Amino acid sequence: MPYDTVKLIYFSPTRTTQKILQAMARGMPVARIDQLDLTPPQAETQSFAELGEELTILGAPVYAGRLPIEAVRRLRRLKSREAPAIVVVVYGNRAYEDALLELKDLAVEQGFRPLAAGAFIGEHSYSTGNRPIAHGRPDEADLNQAREFGQRVFQKLTRVRKWDRMPVLEVPGNFPYKERMKRPPEAPSTQEGLCLLCGTCATVCPAAAVVVEEAVITEPERCLVCQACVKSCPTGARVMEVERINKVAEWLNTHCALRKEPELFL
Ligand SMILES: Cc1cc2nc3c(=O)[nH]c(=O)nc-3n(C[C@H](O)[C@H](O)[C@H](O)COP(=O)(O)O)c2cc1C
């Protein structure tokens, strides 16, 4: 089958996963790039038509060594007819642990045929200018690697004659996967003096945890602490002032400062 389209399917609150997938697609000689963004809260209940056979790149960030549960729930709503897929996780320079294996297994369960995989590095959700953790990544070097990887996977795909002769894709990770971290309800807050009530925080929240009326109201029980609202607030009014998270961010800033590089499996 000729592959003239690549479909990008991702959950990406702070957009680093989306950037990596888009760079990979730019390395492919395809006429069309389709995108299915599973980040908005509607993706939790939306019905999706069965996917075709087009080459697909599935991407999600790593949360505590696993896929975010919200990404899993949304990806489970998809059904593919054996489309070839590249599975990609993006992590904040600490570790990706079982997340890539989890995404590969999930892809198989939903009917995809994983033919390549990658673990890329993105700016950590908790990174700030004064407390950087992989700040500014993916950078030019990461995006070039993603583009070249897309090119190499596409070449591999065009050489596949019989899928049943393809070796099974092996990726790092353990099963049973590491236990999901339980955390208390917590959320960013809003500095009223700086807030313009523009509603950006509510628009970008993947969990519908923020409502903006005469003030910004956040439901900590829904919040994923993904930092999408903090990073997109135009006036810097949205801040993460939760002691536990600030301690984690300090630890990451100290212990995960050494640059990690993407790992590719083809
Ligand atoms: C709740 C939470 C848990 C995270 N856990 C990890 C982790 O285990 N390892 C890691 O390296 N980065 C971790 N990160 C950082 C994200 O994986 C990283 O910032 C990623 O680039 C975010 O992807 P996105 O921009 O597509 O949302 C975590 C971020 C959040 C919000």
Short mmCIF file of C-alpha atoms and ligand atoms in Angstrom, two decimals:
data_model
loop_
_atom_site.label_atom_id
_atom_site.label_comp_id
_atom_site.label_asym_id
_atom_site.label_seq_id
_atom_site.Cartn_x
_atom_site.Cartn_y
_atom_site.Cartn_z
CA MET A 1 0.00 0.00 0.00
CA PRO A 2 1.42 3.43 -0.88
CA TYR A 3 1.68 5.73 2.12
CA ASP A 4 0.81 9.28 1.08
CA THR A 5 -0.55 10.40 4.45
CA VAL A 6 0.79 10.27 7.97
CA LYS A 7 -1.59 10.57 10.90
CA LEU A 8 -0.37 12.05 14.17
CA ILE A 9 -2.32 11.05 17.27
CA TYR A 10 -1.20 12.51 20.55
CA PHE A 11 -1.94 13.67 24.07
CA SER A 12 0.30 16.65 24.74
CA PRO A 13 -0.67 19.23 27.40
CA THR A 14 2.51 21.32 27.07
CA ARG A 15 3.03 20.54 23.36
CA THR A 16 6.50 18.97 23.44
CA THR A 17 5.11 15.61 22.25
CA GLN A 18 3.23 17.35 19.46
CA LYS A 19 6.45 19.10 18.33
CA ILE A 20 8.37 15.81 18.15
CA LEU A 21 5.62 14.10 16.15
CA GLN A 22 5.36 17.01 13.74
CA ALA A 23 9.14 16.98 13.19
CA MET A 24 9.03 13.24 12.48
CA ALA A 25 6.26 13.77 9.95
CA ARG A 26 8.31 16.48 8.22
CA GLY A 27 10.97 13.85 7.53
CA MET A 28 8.51 11.78 5.53
CA PRO A 29 7.79 12.24 1.83
CA VAL A 30 4.01 12.31 2.33
CA ALA A 31 1.44 14.55 0.69
CA ARG A 32 -0.66 15.01 3.84
CA ILE A 33 -0.21 15.23 7.58
CA ASP A 34 -3.43 14.60 9.58
CA GLN A 35 -3.57 15.36 13.27
CA LEU A 36 -5.82 13.95 15.96
CA ASP A 37 -5.19 15.84 19.18
CA LEU A 38 -6.47 13.87 22.16
CA THR A 39 -5.52 16.60 24.65
CA PRO A 40 -8.83 18.54 24.89
CA PRO A 41 -11.24 17.14 27.50
CA GLN A 42 -13.81 16.26 24.80
CA ALA A 43 -11.50 13.44 23.64
CA GLU A 44 -12.49 11.61 26.83
CA THR A 45 -16.06 11.04 25.58
CA GLN A 46 -15.85 11.63 21.81
CA SER A 47 -16.54 8.71 19.45
CA PHE A 48 -13.93 8.13 16.78
CA ALA A 49 -14.55 6.36 13.49
CA GLU A 50 -12.42 3.28 12.89
CA LEU A 51 -9.03 4.41 11.63
CA GLY A 52 -7.81 3.45 8.18
CA GLU A 53 -4.53 1.87 7.21
CA GLU A 54 -2.49 5.05 7.05
CA LEU A 55 0.88 5.29 8.70
CA THR A 56 0.29 6.60 12.23
CA ILE A 57 2.51 8.14 14.88
CA LEU A 58 1.18 7.74 18.42
CA GLY A 59 2.67 10.03 21.07
CA ALA A 60 2.26 10.73 24.78
CA PRO A 61 4.32 12.19 27.62
CA VAL A 62 5.70 10.17 30.52
CA TYR A 63 4.10 10.77 33.92
CA ALA A 64 5.84 9.01 36.82
CA GLY A 65 7.34 6.39 34.51
CA ARG A 66 3.97 5.53 32.92
CA LEU A 67 1.59 6.99 30.38
CA PRO A 68 -0.81 9.53 31.89
CA ILE A 69 -4.03 7.66 32.68
CA GLU A 70 -5.98 10.30 30.71
CA ALA A 71 -3.89 9.49 27.62
CA VAL A 72 -4.54 5.77 28.08
CA ARG A 73 -8.30 6.30 28.41
CA ARG A 74 -8.38 8.43 25.24
CA LEU A 75 -6.14 6.14 23.19
CA ARG A 76 -8.37 3.22 24.18
CA ARG A 77 -11.23 4.86 22.28
CA LEU A 78 -9.38 4.33 18.98
CA LYS A 79 -9.54 1.25 16.82
CA SER A 80 -7.20 0.65 13.93
CA ARG A 81 -7.29 -1.82 11.06
CA GLU A 82 -3.66 -2.88 11.42
CA ALA A 83 -2.17 0.46 10.47
CA PRO A 84 1.62 0.59 10.84
CA ALA A 85 2.47 2.77 13.82
CA ILE A 86 5.46 4.48 15.36
CA VAL A 87 5.10 4.81 19.13
CA VAL A 88 6.74 7.78 20.82
CA VAL A 89 7.03 8.91 24.41
CA VAL A 90 8.44 12.24 25.50
CA TYR A 91 9.93 12.66 28.97
CA GLY A 92 11.49 15.44 31.00
CA ASN A 93 15.11 14.19 31.18
CA ARG A 94 14.58 11.97 34.23
CA ALA A 95 13.48 8.53 32.93
CA TYR A 96 10.75 6.93 30.84
CA GLU A 97 10.71 3.59 32.70
CA ASP A 98 7.71 1.50 31.49
CA ALA A 99 5.93 4.17 29.45
CA LEU A 100 7.26 3.18 26.02
CA LEU A 101 6.42 -0.49 26.55
CA GLU A 102 2.99 0.52 27.81
CA LEU A 103 2.36 2.59 24.67
CA LYS A 104 3.59 -0.18 22.39
CA ASP A 105 1.35 -2.75 24.12
CA LEU A 106 -1.61 -0.38 23.99
CA ALA A 107 -1.02 0.23 20.27
CA VAL A 108 -1.17 -3.52 19.63
CA GLU A 109 -4.35 -3.85 21.70
CA GLN A 110 -6.00 -1.11 19.64
CA GLY A 111 -5.14 -2.87 16.38
CA PHE A 112 -1.97 -1.05 15.24
CA ARG A 113 1.24 -2.72 14.06
CA PRO A 114 4.13 -0.99 15.83
CA LEU A 115 7.16 -0.89 13.54
CA ALA A 116 9.37 1.61 15.32
CA ALA A 117 9.54 3.45 18.62
CA GLY A 118 11.30 6.42 20.17
CA ALA A 119 11.80 8.05 23.56
CA PHE A 120 12.50 11.76 23.16
CA ILE A 121 13.21 14.51 25.67
CA GLY A 122 10.95 17.51 26.21
CA GLU A 123 11.16 20.40 28.62
CA HIS A 124 9.96 19.08 31.96
CA SER A 125 6.47 20.26 32.83
CA TYR A 126 7.92 21.59 36.12
CA SER A 127 10.77 23.46 34.44
CA THR A 128 10.92 27.23 34.88
CA GLY A 129 13.44 29.90 33.84
CA ASN A 130 15.01 29.97 37.34
CA ARG A 131 14.73 26.22 37.91
CA PRO A 132 15.37 24.67 34.50
CA ILE A 133 14.85 20.96 33.77
CA ALA A 134 15.61 20.17 30.11
CA HIS A 135 14.47 23.75 29.48
CA GLY A 136 13.72 24.59 25.84
CA ARG A 137 13.71 20.98 24.66
CA PRO A 138 13.01 19.65 22.13
CA ASP A 139 15.69 21.93 20.67
CA GLU A 140 17.02 22.10 17.11
CA ALA A 141 19.17 18.98 17.60
CA ASP A 142 16.20 16.98 18.95
CA LEU A 143 13.96 18.10 16.10
CA ASN A 144 16.61 17.18 13.52
CA GLN A 145 16.90 13.74 15.08
CA ALA A 146 13.12 13.37 15.03
CA ARG A 147 13.03 14.40 11.35
CA GLU A 148 15.78 11.94 10.40
CA PHE A 149 14.10 9.20 12.39
CA GLY A 150 10.84 9.84 10.51
CA GLN A 151 12.75 9.52 7.26
CA ARG A 152 14.39 6.23 8.30
CA VAL A 153 11.13 4.70 9.49
CA PHE A 154 9.43 5.66 6.26
CA GLN A 155 12.20 3.97 4.27
CA LYS A 156 11.80 0.85 6.39
CA LEU A 157 8.06 0.89 5.79
CA THR A 158 8.43 1.04 2.02
CA ARG A 159 10.66 -2.05 2.18
CA VAL A 160 8.12 -4.17 4.13
CA ARG A 161 6.69 -6.85 1.87
CA LYS A 162 5.13 -9.22 4.38
CA TRP A 163 4.15 -8.07 7.86
CA ASP A 164 4.27 -11.58 9.32
CA ARG A 165 8.01 -11.72 8.52
CA MET A 166 8.71 -8.54 10.47
CA PRO A 167 10.61 -9.12 13.72
CA VAL A 168 8.63 -8.13 16.81
CA LEU A 169 9.55 -4.64 17.96
CA GLU A 170 11.40 -4.75 21.28
CA VAL A 171 11.45 -1.71 23.56
CA PRO A 172 12.76 -1.23 27.12
CA GLY A 173 10.35 -1.55 30.04
CA ASN A 174 8.93 -4.09 32.45
CA PHE A 175 5.59 -5.81 32.70
CA PRO A 176 3.75 -5.64 35.09
CA TYR A 177 4.34 -1.93 34.67
CA LYS A 178 5.43 0.16 37.61
CA GLU A 179 2.56 1.04 39.90
CA ARG A 180 0.87 4.37 39.20
CA MET A 181 1.76 7.12 41.60
CA LYS A 182 -1.06 8.23 43.89
CA ARG A 183 -0.95 11.92 44.65
CA PRO A 184 -3.09 14.25 46.71
CA PRO A 185 -5.45 16.68 44.92
CA GLU A 186 -3.33 19.71 44.02
CA ALA A 187 -3.42 22.44 41.37
CA PRO A 188 -1.85 25.72 40.26
CA SER A 189 -3.27 28.94 41.66
CA THR A 190 -3.92 32.36 40.13
CA GLN A 191 -2.40 35.65 41.24
CA GLU A 192 -5.41 37.89 40.99
CA GLY A 193 -3.44 41.13 40.53
CA LEU A 194 -1.92 39.77 37.31
CA CYS A 195 -4.90 37.84 35.92
CA LEU A 196 -6.81 39.38 32.99
CA LEU A 197 -9.55 36.70 33.10
CA CYS A 198 -8.71 35.95 29.46
CA GLY A 199 -9.64 32.28 29.84
CA THR A 200 -6.49 30.80 28.27
CA CYS A 201 -6.01 28.55 31.33
CA ALA A 202 -9.49 27.07 30.89
CA THR A 203 -9.01 26.60 27.13
CA VAL A 204 -5.77 24.66 27.42
CA CYS A 205 -6.71 22.49 30.42
CA PRO A 206 -6.96 18.85 29.26
CA ALA A 207 -9.10 17.92 32.25
CA ALA A 208 -11.73 20.70 32.27
CA ALA A 209 -10.47 21.56 35.75
CA VAL A 210 -10.55 25.35 35.28
CA VAL A 211 -13.56 27.65 34.96
CA VAL A 212 -13.18 31.39 34.40
CA GLU A 213 -16.03 33.70 35.40
CA GLU A 214 -15.51 36.67 37.74
CA ALA A 215 -12.50 34.78 39.02
CA VAL A 216 -10.52 31.69 38.05
CA ILE A 217 -11.83 28.58 39.78
CA THR A 218 -9.77 25.38 39.70
CA GLU A 219 -10.85 21.93 40.83
CA PRO A 220 -7.77 20.21 42.31
CA GLU A 221 -9.57 16.83 42.16
CA ARG A 222 -9.58 17.06 38.35
CA CYS A 223 -6.17 18.73 37.84
CA LEU A 224 -3.41 16.59 36.25
CA VAL A 225 -0.71 19.08 37.33
CA CYS A 226 0.36 19.03 33.67
CA GLN A 227 1.27 22.77 33.81
CA ALA A 228 -0.45 23.58 30.50
CA CYS A 229 -2.20 26.55 32.15
CA VAL A 230 0.96 27.77 33.89
CA LYS A 231 3.03 27.63 30.70
CA SER A 232 0.44 29.30 28.50
CA CYS A 233 -0.73 32.09 30.83
CA PRO A 234 0.06 35.33 28.94
CA THR A 235 0.69 37.39 32.08
CA GLY A 236 2.38 34.80 34.32
CA ALA A 237 -0.59 34.92 36.71
CA ARG A 238 -0.91 31.12 36.86
CA VAL A 239 1.63 29.69 39.27
CA MET A 240 2.41 26.32 40.81
CA GLU A 241 2.71 27.03 44.50
CA VAL A 242 2.42 23.50 45.83
CA GLU A 243 5.20 22.58 48.23
CA ARG A 244 5.40 18.90 47.19
CA ILE A 245 5.75 19.76 43.52
CA ASN A 246 8.28 22.50 44.16
CA LYS A 247 10.41 19.99 46.09
CA VAL A 248 10.20 17.50 43.21
CA ALA A 249 11.19 20.27 40.79
CA GLU A 250 14.20 21.20 42.97
CA TRP A 251 15.27 17.55 43.04
CA LEU A 252 14.92 17.22 39.26
CA ASN A 253 16.83 20.45 38.69
CA THR A 254 19.73 19.12 40.78
CA HIS A 255 19.74 15.44 39.80
CA CYS A 256 18.56 15.42 36.18
CA ALA A 257 20.72 18.22 34.83
CA LEU A 258 22.87 16.01 32.60
CA ARG A 259 21.52 16.08 29.06
CA LYS A 260 19.92 12.83 27.90
CA GLU A 261 19.58 12.00 24.21
CA PRO A 262 16.68 10.42 22.30
CA GLU A 263 16.61 6.61 22.11
CA LEU A 264 15.34 5.14 18.88
CA PHE A 265 14.15 1.60 18.15
CA LEU A 266 13.81 0.50 14.56
C1 LIG B 1 2.65 14.58 36.63
C2 LIG B 1 3.91 14.54 35.81
C3 LIG B 1 4.77 13.47 35.92
C4 LIG B 1 5.95 13.41 35.15
N1 LIG B 1 6.77 12.32 35.27
C5 LIG B 1 7.91 12.27 34.55
C6 LIG B 1 8.79 11.14 34.66
O1 LIG B 1 8.50 10.14 35.31
N2 LIG B 1 9.98 11.18 34.00
C7 LIG B 1 10.36 12.28 33.25
O2 LIG B 1 11.47 12.29 32.76
N3 LIG B 1 9.51 13.32 33.06
C8 LIG B 1 8.29 13.34 33.68
N4 LIG B 1 7.42 14.39 33.50
C9 LIG B 1 7.74 15.42 32.50
C10 LIG B 1 7.02 15.21 31.17
O3 LIG B 1 7.13 13.86 30.75
C11 LIG B 1 7.67 16.11 30.09
O4 LIG B 1 7.67 17.44 30.52
C12 LIG B 1 6.99 16.02 28.75
O5 LIG B 1 7.82 16.69 27.83
C13 LIG B 1 5.60 16.65 28.73
O6 LIG B 1 4.99 16.36 27.49
P1 LIG B 1 3.93 17.36 26.77
O7 LIG B 1 4.68 18.65 26.53
O8 LIG B 1 3.60 16.68 25.51
O9 LIG B 1 2.79 17.56 27.71
C14 LIG B 1 6.25 14.46 34.25
C15 LIG B 1 5.36 15.54 34.13
C16 LIG B 1 4.21 15.58 34.90
C17 LIG B 1 3.27 16.75 34.75
#
